Coordinates of C-alpha atoms in Angstrom, one line a residue:
Chain A
M1 CA 0.2 0.2 -0.2
K2 CA 1.4 3.5 -0.8
P3 CA 2.4 5.8 2.1
F4 CA -0.6 8.7 2.6
E5 CA 0.2 11.8 1.1
P6 CA -2.7 13.9 1.8
E7 CA -4.2 15.9 -0.9
I8 CA -4.9 19.6 0.4
V9 CA -6.6 22.3 -1.4
A10 CA -5.6 26.5 -0.4
F11 CA -8.2 29.4 -1.2
C12 CA -6.3 32.2 -1.8
C13 CA -7.1 35.3 -2.0
H14 CA -5.5 37.5 -5.0
Y15 CA -4.3 40.1 -2.9
C16 CA -2.3 38.5 -0.2
A17 CA -1.8 34.9 0.1
Y18 CA -1.5 34.5 -3.5
T19 CA 0.7 36.9 -4.0
A20 CA 2.6 35.1 -0.6
A21 CA 2.7 31.9 -2.8
D22 CA 4.0 33.6 -6.0
M23 CA 6.5 35.5 -3.2
A24 CA 7.5 32.0 -1.8
G25 CA 8.4 30.8 -5.4
S26 CA 10.7 34.0 -6.1
M27 CA 12.5 33.8 -2.9
R28 CA 13.2 29.6 -3.6
I29 CA 11.4 29.0 -0.9
G30 CA 9.9 25.1 -1.4
Y31 CA 6.6 24.1 0.1
P32 CA 4.8 20.6 0.1
P33 CA 3.5 19.8 -3.6
N34 CA 0.6 18.0 -1.6
V35 CA -0.6 22.0 -1.5
K36 CA -2.9 22.7 -4.7
I37 CA -3.7 26.4 -5.0
I38 CA -6.9 28.0 -6.3
K39 CA -7.0 31.4 -6.7
A40 CA -9.9 33.6 -5.4
P41 CA -10.1 37.6 -5.9
C42 CA -10.8 37.8 -2.3
S43 CA -11.2 35.0 0.8
G44 CA -14.5 36.1 1.2
K45 CA -15.5 35.2 -2.1
I46 CA -14.9 31.2 -0.8
D47 CA -18.1 30.0 -0.3
A48 CA -18.8 27.3 2.6
I49 CA -20.1 25.1 -0.8
H50 CA -16.5 25.3 -2.1
I51 CA -14.7 23.9 0.9
M52 CA -17.4 21.2 1.2
K53 CA -17.0 20.2 -2.5
A54 CA -13.4 20.1 -2.2
L55 CA -13.6 17.4 0.9
E56 CA -16.7 15.7 -0.8
K57 CA -14.5 15.3 -4.3
G58 CA -11.6 13.6 -2.4
A59 CA -9.4 16.6 -0.3
D60 CA -8.0 15.2 2.9
G61 CA -7.6 19.1 4.1
V62 CA -8.8 22.5 3.1
Y63 CA -7.4 26.0 3.9
V64 CA -8.9 29.5 3.1
A65 CA -5.8 32.0 3.1
G66 CA -6.8 35.6 3.2
C67 CA -5.2 39.0 4.4
L68 CA -3.7 39.9 7.6
E69 CA -6.9 41.0 10.1
G70 CA -7.8 44.5 9.0
D71 CA -5.5 44.4 5.8
C72 CA -8.5 43.2 2.9
H73 CA -8.7 44.7 0.1
F74 CA -12.1 44.6 0.1
K75 CA -12.5 45.6 3.9
N76 CA -13.5 42.8 5.7
G77 CA -13.6 39.5 3.0
N78 CA -11.1 37.8 5.4
N79 CA -13.7 38.0 8.4
N80 CA -16.2 36.6 6.7
A81 CA -14.2 33.8 5.1
A82 CA -12.8 33.2 9.0
R83 CA -16.6 33.1 10.0
R84 CA -17.9 30.8 7.6
V85 CA -14.7 28.3 8.2
K86 CA -15.6 28.4 11.8
Y87 CA -19.7 27.4 10.8
L88 CA -18.4 24.9 8.9
Q89 CA -16.1 23.3 11.5
K90 CA -18.6 22.5 13.3
L91 CA -20.7 20.9 10.8
L92 CA -17.8 18.8 9.6
D93 CA -17.6 18.0 13.3
E94 CA -21.2 16.8 13.4
I95 CA -21.0 14.2 10.1
G96 CA -17.7 12.9 11.8
V97 CA -15.2 14.1 8.9
G98 CA -13.6 16.5 11.7
G99 CA -13.6 20.3 11.7
E100 CA -10.0 20.2 12.1
R101 CA -9.2 19.5 8.4
I102 CA -10.2 22.8 7.6
A103 CA -8.7 26.4 8.8
M104 CA -8.5 29.7 7.9
I105 CA -4.3 31.0 7.7
T106 CA -4.3 34.8 7.1
M107 CA -0.7 36.8 5.9
S108 CA 0.7 39.7 3.9
A109 CA 1.7 39.6 0.1
G110 CA 5.3 40.0 1.1
M111 CA 5.1 36.7 3.6
G112 CA 6.6 34.1 1.4
G113 CA 8.4 32.6 3.9
R114 CA 4.8 32.2 6.3
F115 CA 3.1 31.0 3.0
A116 CA 5.5 28.0 2.7
E117 CA 5.6 27.4 6.6
T118 CA 1.9 27.1 7.5
A119 CA 1.4 24.9 4.0
A120 CA 4.1 22.5 5.6
E121 CA 2.5 23.1 9.0
F122 CA -1.0 22.1 7.2
T123 CA 0.2 19.0 5.5
E124 CA 1.6 18.1 8.2
K125 CA -1.3 18.4 10.6
I126 CA -3.3 16.3 7.6
R127 CA -0.9 13.9 7.4
K128 CA -1.2 13.4 10.8
L129 CA -4.8 12.6 11.1
G130 CA -4.8 10.5 8.2
P131 CA -7.1 10.6 5.0
N132 CA -10.5 11.6 5.2
P133 CA -12.9 9.8 6.7
A134 CA -15.6 10.0 3.6
K135 CA -12.8 9.1 1.0
T136 CA -11.3 6.1 2.4
A137 CA -14.9 4.1 3.3
A138 CA -15.7 5.1 -0.4
G139 CA -12.5 4.1 -1.9
E140 CA -12.8 0.8 0.0
K141 CA -16.1 0.1 -1.1
L142 CA -15.0 0.7 -4.8
E143 CA -12.1 -1.6 -4.3
K144 CA -13.8 -4.6 -3.0
A145 CA -16.5 -3.7 -5.9
I146 CA -13.5 -3.8 -8.4
A147 CA -12.1 -7.1 -7.0
Chain B
M1 CA -41.0 36.0 8.0
I2 CA -41.1 32.8 9.5
T3 CA -37.8 31.7 10.9
A4 CA -36.1 28.3 11.2
E5 CA -32.6 26.8 12.3
R6 CA -31.4 23.7 10.6
K7 CA -31.9 20.2 13.0
P8 CA -28.9 19.1 14.6
M9 CA -26.9 16.4 11.7
Q10 CA -27.5 13.4 13.5
E11 CA -31.4 13.6 13.9
I12 CA -31.1 14.2 10.3
I13 CA -29.0 11.3 9.4
D14 CA -31.2 9.2 11.5
Y15 CA -34.2 10.0 9.5
V16 CA -32.5 9.4 6.5
S17 CA -30.0 6.5 6.9
P18 CA -32.8 4.0 6.0
F19 CA -32.9 5.2 2.6
N20 CA -30.7 5.4 -0.6
R21 CA -32.3 7.8 -2.5
I22 CA -33.6 11.3 -1.5
L23 CA -35.0 14.0 -2.9
L24 CA -33.9 17.1 -0.9
V25 CA -36.2 20.1 -1.6
G26 CA -35.8 23.8 -0.5
C27 CA -37.8 26.9 -0.1
N28 CA -37.3 30.4 -2.0
E29 CA -39.0 32.3 0.5
C30 CA -38.7 33.2 4.4
V31 CA -36.0 30.3 5.0
T32 CA -34.0 31.2 2.3
V33 CA -33.7 35.3 4.4
C34 CA -33.2 33.4 7.5
A35 CA -30.3 31.4 6.0
A36 CA -31.8 27.8 7.0
G37 CA -33.5 26.2 3.6
G38 CA -32.7 28.5 0.8
R39 CA -30.5 27.1 -2.5
K40 CA -27.4 27.2 -0.2
E41 CA -28.5 25.2 2.7
V42 CA -29.6 22.8 0.3
G43 CA -26.3 22.2 -1.3
L44 CA -24.4 22.1 2.1
L45 CA -26.5 19.8 3.8
A46 CA -26.7 17.5 0.3
S47 CA -22.5 17.6 0.4
A48 CA -22.8 16.9 4.5
L49 CA -24.9 13.9 3.9
Q50 CA -23.4 12.6 1.0
M51 CA -19.8 12.7 3.3
S52 CA -21.8 11.0 6.2
F53 CA -23.4 8.3 3.8
M54 CA -19.3 7.8 1.9
Q55 CA -18.2 7.3 5.5
R56 CA -20.2 4.5 6.2
G57 CA -19.8 3.0 2.6
K58 CA -22.7 3.7 1.7
A59 CA -23.9 5.3 -2.0
L60 CA -26.5 8.1 -1.6
D61 CA -28.1 9.6 -4.7
I62 CA -29.5 12.6 -3.8
Q63 CA -31.2 15.2 -5.7
E64 CA -31.4 19.2 -4.7
I65 CA -34.4 20.7 -5.6
T66 CA -35.4 24.4 -4.4
L67 CA -39.2 25.4 -4.9
E68 CA -40.4 29.0 -5.3
R69 CA -42.5 28.3 -2.0
Q70 CA -43.3 24.7 -0.1
C71 CA -46.4 25.9 1.4
D72 CA -48.7 26.4 -1.7
P73 CA -49.8 23.6 -4.0
E74 CA -49.1 25.1 -7.2
Y75 CA -45.3 24.9 -6.8
V76 CA -45.6 21.9 -4.5
E77 CA -47.1 20.1 -7.6
Q78 CA -43.4 21.1 -9.8
L79 CA -42.3 17.7 -7.7
V80 CA -44.4 15.3 -9.4
N81 CA -41.8 14.1 -11.8
Y82 CA -39.1 14.2 -9.4
V83 CA -40.9 11.9 -6.4
D84 CA -41.3 8.6 -7.7
R85 CA -37.3 8.5 -8.2
Y86 CA -36.8 8.9 -4.9
D87 CA -37.5 6.8 -1.7
A88 CA -37.9 9.7 0.7
V89 CA -38.5 13.7 0.7
L90 CA -36.1 15.6 3.0
S91 CA -37.6 19.0 3.2
M92 CA -35.5 22.2 4.2
A93 CA -38.8 24.6 4.4
C94 CA -40.8 25.3 7.9
G95 CA -43.2 22.9 8.9
C96 CA -46.1 24.4 6.7
G97 CA -43.4 23.3 3.6
V98 CA -43.1 19.6 5.0
Q99 CA -46.9 19.2 5.6
E100 CA -47.6 20.3 2.0
V101 CA -45.6 17.9 0.2
A102 CA -46.8 15.0 2.8
R103 CA -50.3 15.9 2.3
R104 CA -49.8 16.0 -1.7
Y105 CA -47.4 13.2 -1.9
K106 CA -49.1 10.7 0.7
T107 CA -47.2 7.6 -0.1
K108 CA -44.2 8.8 0.2
P109 CA -41.8 9.4 3.8
V110 CA -41.0 13.3 4.1
F111 CA -38.6 14.6 6.8
P112 CA -38.3 18.1 8.3
A113 CA -34.3 19.1 8.2
L114 CA -35.4 22.3 9.9
N115 CA -37.0 23.3 13.1
T116 CA -39.1 26.1 12.8
K117 CA -39.0 28.9 15.2
F118 CA -41.1 31.8 15.1
M119 CA -42.4 34.8 12.9
G120 CA -39.8 37.3 13.5
A121 CA -37.3 40.3 11.6
S122 CA -33.7 40.3 10.9
E123 CA -32.2 42.8 13.9
H124 CA -28.7 42.2 12.0
Q125 CA -27.2 40.5 9.7
G126 CA -27.2 36.7 10.9
I127 CA -29.7 37.8 14.3
W128 CA -33.6 37.3 13.6
A129 CA -35.5 38.5 16.7
E130 CA -39.4 37.3 17.4
R131 CA -41.9 40.2 16.7
C132 CA -45.1 38.6 16.1
Q133 CA -47.2 35.7 17.7
G134 CA -50.2 35.9 15.2
C135 CA -52.6 36.3 17.9
G136 CA -55.4 37.1 15.5
D137 CA -56.3 40.5 16.8
C138 CA -53.3 42.9 16.5
V139 CA -52.9 45.5 19.5
L140 CA -49.9 47.1 17.2
G141 CA -51.7 50.3 16.7
V142 CA -52.7 51.3 20.8
T143 CA -48.9 49.9 21.6
G144 CA -46.6 52.3 19.6
G145 CA -45.8 49.5 17.2
I146 CA -44.4 47.2 19.4
C147 CA -45.7 43.7 19.9
P148 CA -46.5 43.1 23.9
I149 CA -47.6 39.4 23.3
A150 CA -44.6 38.8 21.2
R151 CA -42.0 40.8 23.1
C152 CA -42.9 40.8 26.6
S153 CA -41.9 37.6 28.1
K154 CA -45.2 37.3 30.7
R155 CA -47.6 38.6 27.5
I156 CA -48.5 41.5 30.0
M157 CA -51.3 43.5 28.4
N158 CA -50.7 46.4 30.7
G159 CA -47.2 46.8 31.8
P160 CA -44.4 46.6 32.3
C161 CA -44.1 43.9 35.4
G162 CA -41.8 44.6 38.3
G163 CA -39.0 42.4 36.8
S164 CA -38.3 45.6 34.1
T165 CA -34.9 46.7 34.8
K166 CA -33.4 49.6 33.3
G167 CA -35.3 48.7 30.4
K168 CA -34.6 45.1 30.1
C169 CA -36.6 41.9 30.9
E170 CA -36.0 39.6 34.3
I171 CA -35.5 36.8 32.5
N172 CA -32.3 37.7 30.4
P173 CA -30.4 41.2 30.4
D174 CA -30.2 40.8 26.3
I175 CA -33.8 41.2 26.2
E176 CA -35.6 44.5 25.8
C177 CA -38.6 45.1 28.2
A178 CA -41.2 45.4 25.4
W179 CA -43.0 47.8 27.9
Q180 CA -40.3 50.1 28.0
L181 CA -40.1 50.5 24.4
I182 CA -43.5 51.1 24.3
W183 CA -43.5 54.1 26.9
D184 CA -40.4 55.4 24.8
R185 CA -42.3 55.0 21.4
L186 CA -45.7 56.5 22.5
K187 CA -43.9 59.6 24.5
M188 CA -41.6 60.5 21.1
L189 CA -45.2 60.3 19.2
G190 CA -46.9 62.4 22.2
L191 CA -49.0 59.6 22.5
E192 CA -48.9 59.6 26.3
D193 CA -52.2 59.2 26.9
R194 CA -52.9 56.2 25.1
Y195 CA -50.5 54.4 27.9
E196 CA -53.0 55.2 30.4
E197 CA -55.7 53.5 28.5
I198 CA -56.3 50.4 30.7
M199 CA -56.7 47.7 27.9
E200 CA -59.3 45.1 28.9
A201 CA -58.5 41.1 29.1
K202 CA -57.5 39.7 25.6
D203 CA -60.1 37.6 23.8
W204 CA -57.5 34.6 23.2
R205 CA -60.0 32.4 21.1
T206 CA -58.9 34.6 17.8
S207 CA -55.5 33.1 18.9
R208 CA -54.5 29.2 18.9
D209 CA -56.6 28.8 22.1
G210 CA -59.5 28.6 19.7
G211 CA -58.2 25.6 17.7
P212 CA -56.2 25.7 14.6
R213 CA -57.3 28.7 12.5
R214 CA -58.7 29.0 8.9
I215 CA -58.9 32.0 6.5
V216 CA -61.9 31.8 4.2
R217 CA -62.2 34.3 1.7
E218 CA -65.0 34.0 -0.3
D219 CA -64.2 36.3 -3.0
L220 CA -61.4 34.5 -3.9
A221 CA -61.9 30.8 -3.1
S222 CA -63.2 28.5 -5.6

């Protein structure tokens, strides 16, 4: 059996987190290839359903990366995103997937180092948690059906 | 609007667990406005149920549909092309919508996904508060537009009671004393005299005490 490699989806806002990821590249700071970035105009644009669908379709962890507190380009999109993540954490706890599989992270556009650091930290956290239980059970059933 | 909140997930999961094909029906009216059962919430619940079933290795065929209104037969009729393909209906409407779906599709199990709460208004984004109890004989015209039945904890008609302190209700400091609000508003309108008028004991027969109510408009009923 292959060792577990988490699939992470990172929704990054254009003005800070996405630029920070770009900065990490320019600074030649590596971060785990497990993290798949989806660029959004603002972290406040990330709806609860985007996070849920990412998990439903097989992500082991999802995080939303927005601007630092008080620095949102659209005033308070990052605060809205943080509230949505908190709401979804409760829902994910209720259905047994676990709220700790999602997170809200903030950074400025210049924080290439922080982007790489948080990507690595989150990947390790999810690695410890193991695969998304919804995906695992569904996958096992499929494997049995094929066998 | 009629306000509602989603039921705990475990209760919803227990309802639908015996089935594999679920028709999840939202409502575009009140429950959309109070963010409990509109198209967005239908999508979230469908995704959550899908993941819950996946964890148990069970396949779930879930169809999402949001009707314009679930409390009107014309709109509930639109489910006719879907209902037969599903084992059960999970409704995200208020209790009126759930019952209308159950009445129309008698042989299909229908479950509520929401707890219907009260008739209320938005105080701020994300906060709703009770404003009307549907007593059937509105007194807002003499109470400065503030309802003592819905907003006074004791439903006192000639208040306030001794528990009113600094404009707050004794049962919870977050609840404003309705009679303080009434007095302040009457004063603002220069209608203090109205406060002195004693309201007689209310006839509750127009409320729920007279049993389930109906409205018949003969000019409209066919």
